Every structure is written in structure tokens, then in C-alpha cells.
GROMACS .gro file of N, CA, C and O in nm:
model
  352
    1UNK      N    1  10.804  10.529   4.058
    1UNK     CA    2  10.847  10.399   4.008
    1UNK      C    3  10.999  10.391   4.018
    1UNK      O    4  11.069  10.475   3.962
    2UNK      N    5  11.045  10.298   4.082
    2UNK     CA    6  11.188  10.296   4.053
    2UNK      C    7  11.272  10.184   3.916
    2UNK      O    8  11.238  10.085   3.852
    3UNK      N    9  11.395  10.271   3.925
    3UNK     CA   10  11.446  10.249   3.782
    3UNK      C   11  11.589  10.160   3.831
    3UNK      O   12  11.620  10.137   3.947
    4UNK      N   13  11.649  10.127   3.733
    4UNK     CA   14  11.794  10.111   3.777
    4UNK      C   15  11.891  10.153   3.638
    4UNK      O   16  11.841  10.164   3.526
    5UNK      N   17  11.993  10.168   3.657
    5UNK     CA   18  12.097  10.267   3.607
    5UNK      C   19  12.216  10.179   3.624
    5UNK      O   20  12.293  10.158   3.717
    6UNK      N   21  12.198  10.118   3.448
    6UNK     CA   22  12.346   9.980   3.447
    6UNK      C   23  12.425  10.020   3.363
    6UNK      O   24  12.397   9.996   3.245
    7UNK      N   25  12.570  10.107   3.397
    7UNK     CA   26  12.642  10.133   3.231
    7UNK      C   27  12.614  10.008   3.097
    7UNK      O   28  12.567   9.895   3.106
    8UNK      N   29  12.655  10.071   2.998
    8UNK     CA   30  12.660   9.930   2.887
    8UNK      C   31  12.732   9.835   2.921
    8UNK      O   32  12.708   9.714   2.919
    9UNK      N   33  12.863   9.914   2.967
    9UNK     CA   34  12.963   9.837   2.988
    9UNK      C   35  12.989   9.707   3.116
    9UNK      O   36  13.077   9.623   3.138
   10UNK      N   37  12.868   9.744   3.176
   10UNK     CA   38  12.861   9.634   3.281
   10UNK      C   39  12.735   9.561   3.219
   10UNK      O   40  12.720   9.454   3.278
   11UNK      N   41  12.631   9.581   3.112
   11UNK     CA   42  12.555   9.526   3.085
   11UNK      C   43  12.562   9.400   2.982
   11UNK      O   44  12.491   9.301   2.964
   12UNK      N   45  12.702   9.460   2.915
   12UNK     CA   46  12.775   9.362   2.848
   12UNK      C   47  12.859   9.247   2.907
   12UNK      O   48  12.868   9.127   2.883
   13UNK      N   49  12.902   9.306   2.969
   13UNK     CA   50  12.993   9.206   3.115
   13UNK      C   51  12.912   9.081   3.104
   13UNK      O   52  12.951   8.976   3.053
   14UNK      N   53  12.798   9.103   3.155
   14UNK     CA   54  12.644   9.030   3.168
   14UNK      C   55  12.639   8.930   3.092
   14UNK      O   56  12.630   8.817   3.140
   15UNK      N   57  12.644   8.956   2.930
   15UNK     CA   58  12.596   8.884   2.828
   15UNK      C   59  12.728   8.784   2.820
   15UNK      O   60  12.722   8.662   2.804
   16UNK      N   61  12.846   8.862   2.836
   16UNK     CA   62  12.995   8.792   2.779
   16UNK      C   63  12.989   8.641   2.880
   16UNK      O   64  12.999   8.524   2.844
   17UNK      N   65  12.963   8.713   3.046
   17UNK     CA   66  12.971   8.603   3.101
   17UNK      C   67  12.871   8.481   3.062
   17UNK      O   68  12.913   8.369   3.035
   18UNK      N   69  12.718   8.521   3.062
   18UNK     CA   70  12.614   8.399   3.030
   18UNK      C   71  12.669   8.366   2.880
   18UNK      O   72  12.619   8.264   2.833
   19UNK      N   73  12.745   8.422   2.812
   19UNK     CA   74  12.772   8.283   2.690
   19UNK      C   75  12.910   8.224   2.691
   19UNK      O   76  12.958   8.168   2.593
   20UNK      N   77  12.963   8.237   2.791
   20UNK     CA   78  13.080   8.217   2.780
   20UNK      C   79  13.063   8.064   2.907
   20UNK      O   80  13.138   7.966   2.911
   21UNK      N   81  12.939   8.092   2.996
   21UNK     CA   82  12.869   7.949   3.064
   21UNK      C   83  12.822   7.875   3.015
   21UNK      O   84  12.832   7.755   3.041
   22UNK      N   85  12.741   7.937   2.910
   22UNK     CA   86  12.661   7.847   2.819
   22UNK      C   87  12.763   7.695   2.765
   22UNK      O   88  12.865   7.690   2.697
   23UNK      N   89  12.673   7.578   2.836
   23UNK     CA   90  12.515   7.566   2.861
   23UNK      C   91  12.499   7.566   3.003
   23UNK      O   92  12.380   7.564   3.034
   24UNK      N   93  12.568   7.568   3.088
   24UNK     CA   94  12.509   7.604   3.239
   24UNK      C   95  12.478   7.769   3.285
   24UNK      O   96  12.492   7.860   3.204
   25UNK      N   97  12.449   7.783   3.378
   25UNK     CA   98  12.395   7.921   3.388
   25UNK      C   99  12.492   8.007   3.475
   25UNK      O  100  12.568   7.951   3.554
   26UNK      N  101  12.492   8.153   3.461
   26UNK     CA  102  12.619   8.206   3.535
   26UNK      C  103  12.525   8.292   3.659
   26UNK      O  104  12.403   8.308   3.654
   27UNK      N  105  12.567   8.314   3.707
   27UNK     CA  106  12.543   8.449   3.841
   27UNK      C  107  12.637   8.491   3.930
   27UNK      O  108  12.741   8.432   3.960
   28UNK      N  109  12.597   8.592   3.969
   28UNK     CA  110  12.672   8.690   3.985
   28UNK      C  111  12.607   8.795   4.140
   28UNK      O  112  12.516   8.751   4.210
   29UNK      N  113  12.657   8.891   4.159
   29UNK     CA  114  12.581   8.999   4.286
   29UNK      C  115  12.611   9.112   4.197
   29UNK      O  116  12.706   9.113   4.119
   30UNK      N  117  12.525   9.208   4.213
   30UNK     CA  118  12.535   9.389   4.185
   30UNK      C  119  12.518   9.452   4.256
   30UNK      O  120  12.414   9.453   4.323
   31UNK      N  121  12.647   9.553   4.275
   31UNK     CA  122  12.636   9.601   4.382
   31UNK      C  123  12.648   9.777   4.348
   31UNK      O  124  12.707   9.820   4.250
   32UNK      N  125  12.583   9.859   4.447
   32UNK     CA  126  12.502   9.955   4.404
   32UNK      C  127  12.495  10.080   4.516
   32UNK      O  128  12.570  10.094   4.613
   33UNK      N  129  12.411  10.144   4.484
   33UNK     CA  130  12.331  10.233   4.576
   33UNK      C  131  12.220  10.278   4.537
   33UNK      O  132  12.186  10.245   4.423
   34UNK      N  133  12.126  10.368   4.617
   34UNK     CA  134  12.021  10.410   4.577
   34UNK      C  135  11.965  10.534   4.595
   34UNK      O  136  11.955  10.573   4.711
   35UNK      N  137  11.920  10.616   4.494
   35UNK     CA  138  11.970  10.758   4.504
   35UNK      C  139  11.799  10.781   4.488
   35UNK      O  140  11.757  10.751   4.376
   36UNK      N  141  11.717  10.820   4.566
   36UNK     CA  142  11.591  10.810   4.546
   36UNK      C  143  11.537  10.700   4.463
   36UNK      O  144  11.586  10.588   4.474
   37UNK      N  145  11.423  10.728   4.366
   37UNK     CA  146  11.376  10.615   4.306
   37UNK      C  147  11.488  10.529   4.192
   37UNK      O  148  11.446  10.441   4.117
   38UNK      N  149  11.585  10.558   4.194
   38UNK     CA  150  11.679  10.494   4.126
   38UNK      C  151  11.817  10.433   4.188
   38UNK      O  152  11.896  10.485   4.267
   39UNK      N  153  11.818  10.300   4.122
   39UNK     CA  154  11.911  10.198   4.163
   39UNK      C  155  12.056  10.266   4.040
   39UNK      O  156  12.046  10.302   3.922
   40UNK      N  157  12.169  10.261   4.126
   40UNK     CA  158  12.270  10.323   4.019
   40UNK      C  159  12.373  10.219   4.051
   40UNK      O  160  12.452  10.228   4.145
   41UNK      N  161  12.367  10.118   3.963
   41UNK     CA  162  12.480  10.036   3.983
   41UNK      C  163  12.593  10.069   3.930
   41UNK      O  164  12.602  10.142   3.831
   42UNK      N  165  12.713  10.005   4.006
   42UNK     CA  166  12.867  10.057   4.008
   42UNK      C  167  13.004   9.932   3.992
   42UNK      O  168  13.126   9.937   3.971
   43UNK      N  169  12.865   9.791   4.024
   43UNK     CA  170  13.022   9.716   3.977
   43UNK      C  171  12.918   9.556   3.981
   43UNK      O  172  12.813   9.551   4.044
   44UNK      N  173  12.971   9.442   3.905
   44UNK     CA  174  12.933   9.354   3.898
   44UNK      C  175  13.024   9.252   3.989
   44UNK      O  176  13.146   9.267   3.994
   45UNK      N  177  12.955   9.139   4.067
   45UNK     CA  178  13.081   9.056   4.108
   45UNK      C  179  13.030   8.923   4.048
   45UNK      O  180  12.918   8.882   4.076
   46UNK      N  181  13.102   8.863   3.976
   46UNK     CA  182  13.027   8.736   3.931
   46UNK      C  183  13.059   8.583   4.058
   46UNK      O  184  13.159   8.558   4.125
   47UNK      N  185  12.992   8.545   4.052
   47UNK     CA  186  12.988   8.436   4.174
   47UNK      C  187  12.980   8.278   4.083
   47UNK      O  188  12.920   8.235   3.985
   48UNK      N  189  13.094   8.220   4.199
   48UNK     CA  190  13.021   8.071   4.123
   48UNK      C  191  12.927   8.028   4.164
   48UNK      O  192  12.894   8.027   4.282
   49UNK      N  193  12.863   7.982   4.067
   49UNK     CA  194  12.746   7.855   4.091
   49UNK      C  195  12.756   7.716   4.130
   49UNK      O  196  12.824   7.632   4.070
   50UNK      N  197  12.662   7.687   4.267
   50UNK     CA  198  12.691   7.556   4.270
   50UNK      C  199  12.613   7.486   4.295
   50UNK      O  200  12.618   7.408   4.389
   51UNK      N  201  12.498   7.500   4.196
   51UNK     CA  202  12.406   7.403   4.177
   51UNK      C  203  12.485   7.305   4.035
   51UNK      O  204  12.572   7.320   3.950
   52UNK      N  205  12.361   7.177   4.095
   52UNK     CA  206  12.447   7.057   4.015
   52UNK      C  207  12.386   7.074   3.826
   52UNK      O  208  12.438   7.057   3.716
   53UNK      N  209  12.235   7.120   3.886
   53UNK     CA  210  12.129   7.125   3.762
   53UNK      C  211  12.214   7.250   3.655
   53UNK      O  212  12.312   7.313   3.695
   54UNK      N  213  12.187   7.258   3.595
   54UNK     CA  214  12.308   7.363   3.464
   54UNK      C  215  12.197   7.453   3.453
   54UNK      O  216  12.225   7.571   3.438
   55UNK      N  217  12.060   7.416   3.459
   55UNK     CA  218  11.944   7.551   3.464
   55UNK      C  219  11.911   7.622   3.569
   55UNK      O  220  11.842   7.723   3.556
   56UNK      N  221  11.961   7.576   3.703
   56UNK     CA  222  11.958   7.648   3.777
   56UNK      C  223  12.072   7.722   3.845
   56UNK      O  224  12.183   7.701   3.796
   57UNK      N  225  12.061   7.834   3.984
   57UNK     CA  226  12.189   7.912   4.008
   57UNK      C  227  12.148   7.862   4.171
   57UNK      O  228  12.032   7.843   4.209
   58UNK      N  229  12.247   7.848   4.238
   58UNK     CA  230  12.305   7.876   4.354
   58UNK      C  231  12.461   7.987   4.363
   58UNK      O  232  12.564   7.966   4.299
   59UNK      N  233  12.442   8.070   4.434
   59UNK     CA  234  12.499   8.126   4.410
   59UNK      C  235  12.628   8.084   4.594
   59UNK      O  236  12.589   8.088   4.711
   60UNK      N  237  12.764   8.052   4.544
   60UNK     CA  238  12.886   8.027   4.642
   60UNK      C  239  12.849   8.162   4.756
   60UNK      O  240  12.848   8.284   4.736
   61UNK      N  241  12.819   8.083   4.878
   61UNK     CA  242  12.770   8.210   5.035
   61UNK      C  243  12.932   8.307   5.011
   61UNK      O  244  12.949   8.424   5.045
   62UNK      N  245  13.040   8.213   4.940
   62UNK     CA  246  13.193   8.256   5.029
   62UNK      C  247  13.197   8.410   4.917
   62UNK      O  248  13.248   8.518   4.947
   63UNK      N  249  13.124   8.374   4.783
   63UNK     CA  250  13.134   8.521   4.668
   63UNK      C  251  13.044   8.640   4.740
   63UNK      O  252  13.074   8.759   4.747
   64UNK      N  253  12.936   8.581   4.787
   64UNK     CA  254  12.856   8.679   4.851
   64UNK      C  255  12.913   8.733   4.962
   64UNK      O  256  12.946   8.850   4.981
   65UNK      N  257  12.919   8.668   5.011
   65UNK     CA  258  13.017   8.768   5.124
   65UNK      C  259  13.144   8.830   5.107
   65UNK      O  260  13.180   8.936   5.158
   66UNK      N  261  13.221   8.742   5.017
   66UNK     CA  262  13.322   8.888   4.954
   66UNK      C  263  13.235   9.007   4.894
   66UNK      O  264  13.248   9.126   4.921
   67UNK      N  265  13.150   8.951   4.813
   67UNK     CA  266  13.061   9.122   4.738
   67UNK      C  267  13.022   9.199   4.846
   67UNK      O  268  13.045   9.319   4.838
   68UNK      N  269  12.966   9.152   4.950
   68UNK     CA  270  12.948   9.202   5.080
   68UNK      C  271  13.047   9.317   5.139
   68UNK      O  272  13.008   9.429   5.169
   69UNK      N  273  13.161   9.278   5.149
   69UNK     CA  274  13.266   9.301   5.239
   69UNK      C  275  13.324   9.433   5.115
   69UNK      O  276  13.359   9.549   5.139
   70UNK      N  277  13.316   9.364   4.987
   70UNK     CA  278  13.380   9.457   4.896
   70UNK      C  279  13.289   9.628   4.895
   70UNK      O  280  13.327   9.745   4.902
   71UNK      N  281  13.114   9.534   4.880
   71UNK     CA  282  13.047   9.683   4.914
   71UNK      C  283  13.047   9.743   5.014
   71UNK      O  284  13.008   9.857   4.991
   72UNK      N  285  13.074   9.724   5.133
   72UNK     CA  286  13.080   9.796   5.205
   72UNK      C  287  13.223   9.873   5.210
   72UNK      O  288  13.233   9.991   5.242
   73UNK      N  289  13.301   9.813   5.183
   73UNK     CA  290  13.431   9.944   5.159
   73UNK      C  291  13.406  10.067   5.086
   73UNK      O  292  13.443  10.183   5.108
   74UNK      N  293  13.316  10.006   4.971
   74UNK     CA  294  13.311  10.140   4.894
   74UNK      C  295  13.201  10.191   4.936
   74UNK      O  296  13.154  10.271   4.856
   75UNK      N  297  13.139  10.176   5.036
   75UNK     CA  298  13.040  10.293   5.106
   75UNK      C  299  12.842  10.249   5.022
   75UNK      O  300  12.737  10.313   5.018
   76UNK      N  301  12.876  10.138   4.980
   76UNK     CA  302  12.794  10.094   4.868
   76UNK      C  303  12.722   9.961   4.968
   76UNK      O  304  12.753   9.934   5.084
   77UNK      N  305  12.602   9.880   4.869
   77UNK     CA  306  12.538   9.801   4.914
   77UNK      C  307  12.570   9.655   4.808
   77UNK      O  308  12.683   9.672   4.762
   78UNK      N  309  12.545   9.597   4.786
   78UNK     CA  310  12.443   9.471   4.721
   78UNK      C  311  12.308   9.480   4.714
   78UNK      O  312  12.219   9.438   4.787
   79UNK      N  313  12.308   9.545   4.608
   79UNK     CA  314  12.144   9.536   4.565
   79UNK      C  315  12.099   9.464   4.495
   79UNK      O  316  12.006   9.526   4.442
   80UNK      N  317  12.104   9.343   4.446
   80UNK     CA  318  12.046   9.246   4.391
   80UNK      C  319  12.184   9.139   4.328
   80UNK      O  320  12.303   9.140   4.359
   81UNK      N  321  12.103   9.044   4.222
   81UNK     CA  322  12.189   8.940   4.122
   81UNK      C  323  12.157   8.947   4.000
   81UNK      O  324  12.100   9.039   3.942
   82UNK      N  325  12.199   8.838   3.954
   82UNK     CA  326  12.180   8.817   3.836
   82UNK      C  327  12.190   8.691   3.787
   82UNK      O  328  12.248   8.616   3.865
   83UNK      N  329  12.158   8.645   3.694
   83UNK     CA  330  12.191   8.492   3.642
   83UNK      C  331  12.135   8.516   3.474
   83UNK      O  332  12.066   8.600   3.417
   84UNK      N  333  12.187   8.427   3.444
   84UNK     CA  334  12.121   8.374   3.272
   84UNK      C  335  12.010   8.267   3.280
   84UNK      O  336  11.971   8.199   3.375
   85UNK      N  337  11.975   8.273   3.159
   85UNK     CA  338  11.880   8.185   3.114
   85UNK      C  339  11.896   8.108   2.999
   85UNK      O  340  11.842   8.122   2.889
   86UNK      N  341  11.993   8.006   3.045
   86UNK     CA  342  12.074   7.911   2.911
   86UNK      C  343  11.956   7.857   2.845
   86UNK      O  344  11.865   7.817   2.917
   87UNK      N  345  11.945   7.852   2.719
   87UNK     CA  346  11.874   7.827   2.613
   87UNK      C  347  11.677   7.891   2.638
   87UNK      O  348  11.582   7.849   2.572
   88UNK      N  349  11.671   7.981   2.731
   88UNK     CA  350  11.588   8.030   2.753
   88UNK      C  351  11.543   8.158   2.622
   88UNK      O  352  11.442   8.227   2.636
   0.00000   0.00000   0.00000
């Protein structure tokens, strides 16, 4: 089964940003590696959103591809996102 592996300190990142959007929704890219069955994330990039709806995320192509460009310097990937769930 695979796991993933988020310091607190980026897990908090997480929360600060979705209330600090609230009431629209935030997202972001995580970017990572993968060390057998475990995801070991190493840095958050938060992205703007540019959907019009405040419940939903589009996430800006121009953040993703900096997270892109950024993971690959550090020898790392983009392994997934993230977003909130305003009043969810």
C-alpha cells in the first residue's frame, strides 16, 4: 500500500493557506519523490486559482510549470496537488 510522508510543517502551510482563502478555495502542487511504496514530500508550491466559481480550483498552467521546472532542479518530481474545501 502506498503512503505519503508530509512534515507538519508543510501540513500546516496547507491549513494557513485554505483559511487565509476562505471563502474561495486555494491550490497548490507537491512536489516530491518516491522511495518505494512511499511518497516523501519536500516542498509545497501554492498556485493561483483561476476559476471564477470560489468552490472550485483551476490551477494557473504558468505555477505549474514553475513547480515543474523548480522540481526538476532539485532532482525531484510533482507528485500531486492540493486544494481546500471552503465551507466543506
Amino acid at each position: 500500500m502506498n503512503s505519503v510522508l508530509m512534515p507538519d510543517a508543510l501540513r500546516r502551510r496547507i491549513l494557513d493557506e485554505a483559511r487565509g482563502a476562505h471563502p474561495a478555495e486555494c491550490c497548490g502542487l507537491v512536489v516530491g519523490g518516491r522511495d518505494g511504496q512511499r511518497f516523501n514530500v519536500l516542498a509545497l508550491h501554492p498556485a493561483r486559482n483561476l476559476s471564477a466559481d470560489p468552490h472550485r480550483f483551476e490551477i494557473d498552467p504558468r505555477d505549474g510549470i514553475a513547480a515543474q521546472k523548480w522540481a526538476r532542479e532539485q532532482g525531484a518530481s510533482v507528485i500531486g496537488c492540493y486544494h481546500s474545501h471552503p465551507d466543506g
